[in-house]
PDB file of C-alpha atoms in Angstrom:
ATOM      1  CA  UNK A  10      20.706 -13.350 -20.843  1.00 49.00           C
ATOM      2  CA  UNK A  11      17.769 -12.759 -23.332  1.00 60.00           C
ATOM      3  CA  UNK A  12      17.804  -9.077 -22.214  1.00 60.00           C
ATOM      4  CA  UNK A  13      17.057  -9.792 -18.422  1.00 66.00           C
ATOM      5  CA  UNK A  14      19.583  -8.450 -15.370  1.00 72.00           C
ATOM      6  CA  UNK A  15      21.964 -11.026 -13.710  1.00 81.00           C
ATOM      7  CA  UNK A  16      20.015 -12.192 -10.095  1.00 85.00           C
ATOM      8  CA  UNK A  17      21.114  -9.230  -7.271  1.00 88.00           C
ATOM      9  CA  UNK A  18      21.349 -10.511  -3.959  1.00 92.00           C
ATOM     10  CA  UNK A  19      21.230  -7.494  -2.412  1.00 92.00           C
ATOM     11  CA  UNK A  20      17.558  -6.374  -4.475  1.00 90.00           C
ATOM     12  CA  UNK A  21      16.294  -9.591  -3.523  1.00 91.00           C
ATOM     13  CA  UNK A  22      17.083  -8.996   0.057  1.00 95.00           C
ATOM     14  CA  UNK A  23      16.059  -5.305   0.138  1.00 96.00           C
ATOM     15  CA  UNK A  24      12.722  -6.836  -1.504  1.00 95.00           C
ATOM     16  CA  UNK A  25      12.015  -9.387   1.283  1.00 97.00           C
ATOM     17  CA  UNK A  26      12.991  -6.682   3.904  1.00 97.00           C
ATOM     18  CA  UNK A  27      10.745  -4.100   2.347  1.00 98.00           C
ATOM     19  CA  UNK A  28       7.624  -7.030   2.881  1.00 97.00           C
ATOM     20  CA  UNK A  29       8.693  -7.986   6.089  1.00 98.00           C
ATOM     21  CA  UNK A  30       8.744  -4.125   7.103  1.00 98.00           C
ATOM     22  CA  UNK A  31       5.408  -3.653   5.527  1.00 96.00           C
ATOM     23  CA  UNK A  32       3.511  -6.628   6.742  1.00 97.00           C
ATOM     24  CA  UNK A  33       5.138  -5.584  10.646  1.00 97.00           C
ATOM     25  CA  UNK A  34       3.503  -2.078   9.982  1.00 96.00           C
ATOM     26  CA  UNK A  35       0.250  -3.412   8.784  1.00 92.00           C
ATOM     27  CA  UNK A  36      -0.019  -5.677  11.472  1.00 95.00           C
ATOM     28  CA  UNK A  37       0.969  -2.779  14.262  1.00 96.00           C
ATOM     29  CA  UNK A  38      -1.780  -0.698  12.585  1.00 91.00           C
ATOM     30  CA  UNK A  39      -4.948  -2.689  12.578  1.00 91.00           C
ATOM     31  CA  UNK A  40      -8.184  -0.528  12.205  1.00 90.00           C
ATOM     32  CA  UNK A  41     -11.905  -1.876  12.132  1.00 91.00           C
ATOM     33  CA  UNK A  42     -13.337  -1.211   8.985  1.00 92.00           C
ATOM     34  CA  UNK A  43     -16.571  -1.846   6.751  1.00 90.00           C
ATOM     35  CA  UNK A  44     -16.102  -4.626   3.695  1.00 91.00           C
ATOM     36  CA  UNK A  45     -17.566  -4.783   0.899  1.00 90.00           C
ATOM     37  CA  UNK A  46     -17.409  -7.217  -1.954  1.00 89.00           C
ATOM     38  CA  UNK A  47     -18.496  -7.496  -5.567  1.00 86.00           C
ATOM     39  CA  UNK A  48     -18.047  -8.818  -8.508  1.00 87.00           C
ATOM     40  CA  UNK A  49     -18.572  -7.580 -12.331  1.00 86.00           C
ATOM     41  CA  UNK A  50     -17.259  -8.104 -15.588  1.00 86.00           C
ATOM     42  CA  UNK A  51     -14.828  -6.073 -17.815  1.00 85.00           C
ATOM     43  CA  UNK A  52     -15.004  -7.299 -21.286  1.00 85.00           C
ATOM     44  CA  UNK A  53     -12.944  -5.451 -23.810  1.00 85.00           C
ATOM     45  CA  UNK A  54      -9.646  -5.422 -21.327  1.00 88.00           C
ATOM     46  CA  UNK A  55      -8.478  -8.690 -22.716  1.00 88.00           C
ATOM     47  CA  UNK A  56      -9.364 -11.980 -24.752  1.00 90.00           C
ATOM     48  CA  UNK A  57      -8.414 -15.194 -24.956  1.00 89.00           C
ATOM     49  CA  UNK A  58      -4.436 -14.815 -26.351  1.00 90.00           C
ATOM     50  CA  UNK A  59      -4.343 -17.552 -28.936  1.00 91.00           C
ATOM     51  CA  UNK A  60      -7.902 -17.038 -29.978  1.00 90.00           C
ATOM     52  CA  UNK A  61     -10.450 -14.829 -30.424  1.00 87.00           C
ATOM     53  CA  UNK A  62     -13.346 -16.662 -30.430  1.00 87.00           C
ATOM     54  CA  UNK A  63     -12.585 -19.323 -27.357  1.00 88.00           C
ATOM     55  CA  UNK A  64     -13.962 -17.736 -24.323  1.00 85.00           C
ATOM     56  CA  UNK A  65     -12.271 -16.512 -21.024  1.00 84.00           C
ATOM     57  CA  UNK A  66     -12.560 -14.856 -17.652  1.00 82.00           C
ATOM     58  CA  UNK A  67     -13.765 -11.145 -18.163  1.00 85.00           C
ATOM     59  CA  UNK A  68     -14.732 -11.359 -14.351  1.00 88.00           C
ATOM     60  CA  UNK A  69     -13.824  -8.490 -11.636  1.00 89.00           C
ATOM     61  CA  UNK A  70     -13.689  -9.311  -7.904  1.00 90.00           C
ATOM     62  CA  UNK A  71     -13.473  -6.193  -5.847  1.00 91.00           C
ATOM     63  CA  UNK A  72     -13.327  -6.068  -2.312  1.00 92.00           C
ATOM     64  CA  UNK A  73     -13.238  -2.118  -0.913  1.00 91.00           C
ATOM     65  CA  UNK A  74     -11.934  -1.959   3.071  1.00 93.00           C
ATOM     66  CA  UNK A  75     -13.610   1.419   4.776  1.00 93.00           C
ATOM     67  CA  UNK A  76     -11.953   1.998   8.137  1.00 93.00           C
ATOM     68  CA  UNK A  77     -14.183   4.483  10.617  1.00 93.00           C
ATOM     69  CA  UNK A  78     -12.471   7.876   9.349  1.00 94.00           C
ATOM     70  CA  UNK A  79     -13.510   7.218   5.747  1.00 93.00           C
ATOM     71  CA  UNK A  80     -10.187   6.247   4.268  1.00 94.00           C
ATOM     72  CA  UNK A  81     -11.056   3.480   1.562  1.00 94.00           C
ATOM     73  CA  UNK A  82      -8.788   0.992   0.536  1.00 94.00           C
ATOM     74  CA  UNK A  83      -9.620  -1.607  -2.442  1.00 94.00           C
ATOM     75  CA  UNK A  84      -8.398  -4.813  -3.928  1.00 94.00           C
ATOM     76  CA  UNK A  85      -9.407  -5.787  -7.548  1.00 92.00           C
ATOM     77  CA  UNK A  86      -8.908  -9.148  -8.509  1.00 92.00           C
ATOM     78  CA  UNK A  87      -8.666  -9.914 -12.837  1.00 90.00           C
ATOM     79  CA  UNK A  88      -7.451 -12.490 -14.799  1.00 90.00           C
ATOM     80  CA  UNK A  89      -5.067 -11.398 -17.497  1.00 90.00           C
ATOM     81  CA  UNK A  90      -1.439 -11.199 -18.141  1.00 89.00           C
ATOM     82  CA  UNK A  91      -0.284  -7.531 -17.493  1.00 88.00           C
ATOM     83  CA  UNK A  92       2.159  -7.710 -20.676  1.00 87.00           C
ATOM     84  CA  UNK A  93       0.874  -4.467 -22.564  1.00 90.00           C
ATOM     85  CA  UNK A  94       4.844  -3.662 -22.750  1.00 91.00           C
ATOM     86  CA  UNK A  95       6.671  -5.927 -24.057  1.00 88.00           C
ATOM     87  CA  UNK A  96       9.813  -6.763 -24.035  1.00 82.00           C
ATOM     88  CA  UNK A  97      11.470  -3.949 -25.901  1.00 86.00           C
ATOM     89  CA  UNK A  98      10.581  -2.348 -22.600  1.00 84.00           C
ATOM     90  CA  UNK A  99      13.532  -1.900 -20.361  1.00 81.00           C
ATOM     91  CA  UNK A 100      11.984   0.038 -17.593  1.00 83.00           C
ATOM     92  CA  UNK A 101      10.342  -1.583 -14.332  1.00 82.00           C
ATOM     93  CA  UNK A 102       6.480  -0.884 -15.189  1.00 86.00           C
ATOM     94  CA  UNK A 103       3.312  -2.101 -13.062  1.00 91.00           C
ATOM     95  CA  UNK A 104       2.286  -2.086 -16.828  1.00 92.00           C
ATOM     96  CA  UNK A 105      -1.700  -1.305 -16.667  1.00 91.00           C
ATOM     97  CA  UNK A 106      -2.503  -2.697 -13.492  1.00 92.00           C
ATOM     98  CA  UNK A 107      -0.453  -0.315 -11.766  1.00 92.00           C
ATOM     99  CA  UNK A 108      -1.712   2.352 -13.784  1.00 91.00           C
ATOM    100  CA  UNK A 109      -4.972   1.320 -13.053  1.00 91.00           C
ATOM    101  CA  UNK A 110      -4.516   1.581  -8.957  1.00 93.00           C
ATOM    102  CA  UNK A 111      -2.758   5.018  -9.501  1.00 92.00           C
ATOM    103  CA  UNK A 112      -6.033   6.460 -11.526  1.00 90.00           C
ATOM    104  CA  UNK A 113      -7.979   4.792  -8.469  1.00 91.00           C
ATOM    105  CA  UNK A 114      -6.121   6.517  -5.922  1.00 93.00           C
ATOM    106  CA  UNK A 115      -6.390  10.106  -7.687  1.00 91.00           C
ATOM    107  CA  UNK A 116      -9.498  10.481  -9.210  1.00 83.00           C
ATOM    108  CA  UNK A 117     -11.814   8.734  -6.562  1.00 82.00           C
ATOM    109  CA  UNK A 118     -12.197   8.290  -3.056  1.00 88.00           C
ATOM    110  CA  UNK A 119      -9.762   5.451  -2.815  1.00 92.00           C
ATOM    111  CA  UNK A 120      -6.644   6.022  -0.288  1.00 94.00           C
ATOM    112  CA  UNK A 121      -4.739   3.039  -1.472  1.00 94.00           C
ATOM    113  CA  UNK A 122      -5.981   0.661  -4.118  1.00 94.00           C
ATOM    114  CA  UNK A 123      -4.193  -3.212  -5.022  1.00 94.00           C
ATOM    115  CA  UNK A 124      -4.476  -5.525  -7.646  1.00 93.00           C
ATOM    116  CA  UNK A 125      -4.342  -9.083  -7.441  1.00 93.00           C
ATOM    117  CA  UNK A 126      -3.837 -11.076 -11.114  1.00 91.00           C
ATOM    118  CA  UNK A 127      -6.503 -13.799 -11.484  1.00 85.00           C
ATOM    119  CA  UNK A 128      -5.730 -17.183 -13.184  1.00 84.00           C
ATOM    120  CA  UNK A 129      -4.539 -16.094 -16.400  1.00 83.00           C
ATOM    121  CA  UNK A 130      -3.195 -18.335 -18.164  1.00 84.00           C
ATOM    122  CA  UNK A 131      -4.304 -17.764 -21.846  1.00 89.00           C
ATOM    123  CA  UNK A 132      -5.809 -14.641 -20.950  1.00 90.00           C
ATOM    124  CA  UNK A 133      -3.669 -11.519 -22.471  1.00 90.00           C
ATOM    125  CA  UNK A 134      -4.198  -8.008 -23.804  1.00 90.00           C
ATOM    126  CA  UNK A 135      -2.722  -9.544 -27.183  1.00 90.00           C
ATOM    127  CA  UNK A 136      -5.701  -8.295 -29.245  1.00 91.00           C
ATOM    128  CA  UNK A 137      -7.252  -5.472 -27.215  1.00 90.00           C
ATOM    129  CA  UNK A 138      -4.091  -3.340 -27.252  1.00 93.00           C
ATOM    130  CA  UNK A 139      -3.130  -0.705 -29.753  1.00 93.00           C
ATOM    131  CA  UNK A 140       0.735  -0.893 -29.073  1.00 93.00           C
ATOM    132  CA  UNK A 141       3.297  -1.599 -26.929  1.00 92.00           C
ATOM    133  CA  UNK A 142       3.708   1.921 -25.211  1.00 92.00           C
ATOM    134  CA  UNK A 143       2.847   3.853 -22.001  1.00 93.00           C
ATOM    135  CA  UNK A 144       0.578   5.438 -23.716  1.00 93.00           C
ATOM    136  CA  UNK A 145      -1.494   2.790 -23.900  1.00 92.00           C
ATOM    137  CA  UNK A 146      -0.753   1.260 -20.702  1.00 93.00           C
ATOM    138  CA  UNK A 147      -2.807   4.322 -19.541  1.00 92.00           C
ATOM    139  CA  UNK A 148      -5.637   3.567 -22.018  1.00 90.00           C
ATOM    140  CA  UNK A 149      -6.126   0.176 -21.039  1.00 90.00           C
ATOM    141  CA  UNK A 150      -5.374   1.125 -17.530  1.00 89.00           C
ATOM    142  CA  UNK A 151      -7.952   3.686 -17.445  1.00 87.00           C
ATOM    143  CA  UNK A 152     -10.535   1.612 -19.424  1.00 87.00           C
ATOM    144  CA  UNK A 153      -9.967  -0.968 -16.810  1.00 88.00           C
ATOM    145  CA  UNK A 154     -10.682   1.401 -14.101  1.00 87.00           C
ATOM    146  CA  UNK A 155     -14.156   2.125 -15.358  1.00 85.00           C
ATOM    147  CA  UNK A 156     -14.659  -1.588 -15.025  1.00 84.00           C
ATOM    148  CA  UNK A 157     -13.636  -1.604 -11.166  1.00 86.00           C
ATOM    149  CA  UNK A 158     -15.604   1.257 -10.440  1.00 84.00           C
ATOM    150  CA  UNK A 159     -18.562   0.166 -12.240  1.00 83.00           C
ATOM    151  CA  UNK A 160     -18.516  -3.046  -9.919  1.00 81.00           C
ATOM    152  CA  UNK A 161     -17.970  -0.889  -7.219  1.00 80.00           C
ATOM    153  CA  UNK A 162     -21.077   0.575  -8.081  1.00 78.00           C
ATOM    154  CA  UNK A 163     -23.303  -2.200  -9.058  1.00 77.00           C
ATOM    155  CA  UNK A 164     -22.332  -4.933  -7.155  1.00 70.00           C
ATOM    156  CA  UNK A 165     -20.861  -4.560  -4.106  1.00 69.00           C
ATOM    157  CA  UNK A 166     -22.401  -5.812  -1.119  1.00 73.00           C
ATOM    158  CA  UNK A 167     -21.607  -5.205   2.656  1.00 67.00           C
ATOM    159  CA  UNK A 168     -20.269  -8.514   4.913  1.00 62.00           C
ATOM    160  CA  UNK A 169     -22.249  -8.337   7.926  1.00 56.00           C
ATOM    161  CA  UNK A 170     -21.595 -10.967  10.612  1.00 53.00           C
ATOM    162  CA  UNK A 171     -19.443 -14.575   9.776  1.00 50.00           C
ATOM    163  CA  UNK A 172     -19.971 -14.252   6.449  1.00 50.00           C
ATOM    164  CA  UNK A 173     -23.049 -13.045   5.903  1.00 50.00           C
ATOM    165  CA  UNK A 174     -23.655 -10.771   3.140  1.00 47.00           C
ATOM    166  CA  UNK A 175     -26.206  -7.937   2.969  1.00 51.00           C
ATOM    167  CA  UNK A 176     -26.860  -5.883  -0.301  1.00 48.00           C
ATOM    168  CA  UNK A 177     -25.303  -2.431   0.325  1.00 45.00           C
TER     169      UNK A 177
END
């Protein structure tokens, strides 16, 4: 089984219940809100896996939802493959991305904060990482979170009306 669980039925039910239940609450608890978007760059996070010197997507998208109370939600799109554990690691792990949204959520302003993996094919933390350990999961995690905010920061801008964007 090359270290990997048998399939569950039952945790791939309670999964697709717990998305069902979570996209019925979303959808019963629409607020307006301001959005933002911006992009940036966070070079040092990753490389190219199978080459150093062949280039890659260091991009950032961000997109930050502000509902009327001040409760700020974000979404930060990267390319890379979130595989600073590997697969020694027996433990279910957001691996940096995950520590990246919890350092989000407690040190800033963000309520709830999401990442959504880019195209990353040959993109990896293969030659940016130190080891295979939580330890630095939380480096590169924090690192990373510089980058977000950073974009936050420099490059967001504020959707006004059917697309429209207004420098905010």
């Amino acid at each position: 089984m090359n270290g990997y669980l048998p399939y569950t039925k039952s945790i791939v039910d309670y999964q697709h219940n717990q998305i069902l239940a979570a996209i019925d609450h979303a959808l019963k608890n629409l607020e307006i809100c301001e959005v933002k978007f911006g992009e940036g760059f966070a070079e040092g996070i990753a490389t190219n896996r199978n080459n150093l010197e062949t280039s890659y997507d260091h991009k950032v998208s961000v997109i930050t939802f502000t509902n009327t109370q001040g409760k700020k939600a974000i979404m930060y799109h990267f390319a890379c493959h979130p595989t600073i554990l590997n697969g020694n690691n027996v433990y279910i792990s957001a691996d940096f991305p995950g520590e990246v949204s919890k350092v989000l959520e407690d040190r800033s302003d963000v309520n709830c904060a999401m990442f959504i993996n880019g195209l990353s094919a040959d993109i990896s933390t293969r030659f940016t990482r130190k080891a295979s350990t939580f330890q630095e999961v939380e480096r590169i995690g924090g690192k990373s979170e510089e980058k977000i905010k950073q974009a936050v920061r420099e490059y967001l801008y504020l959707f006004a009306n059917e697309g429209e964007c207004e420098n905010g």
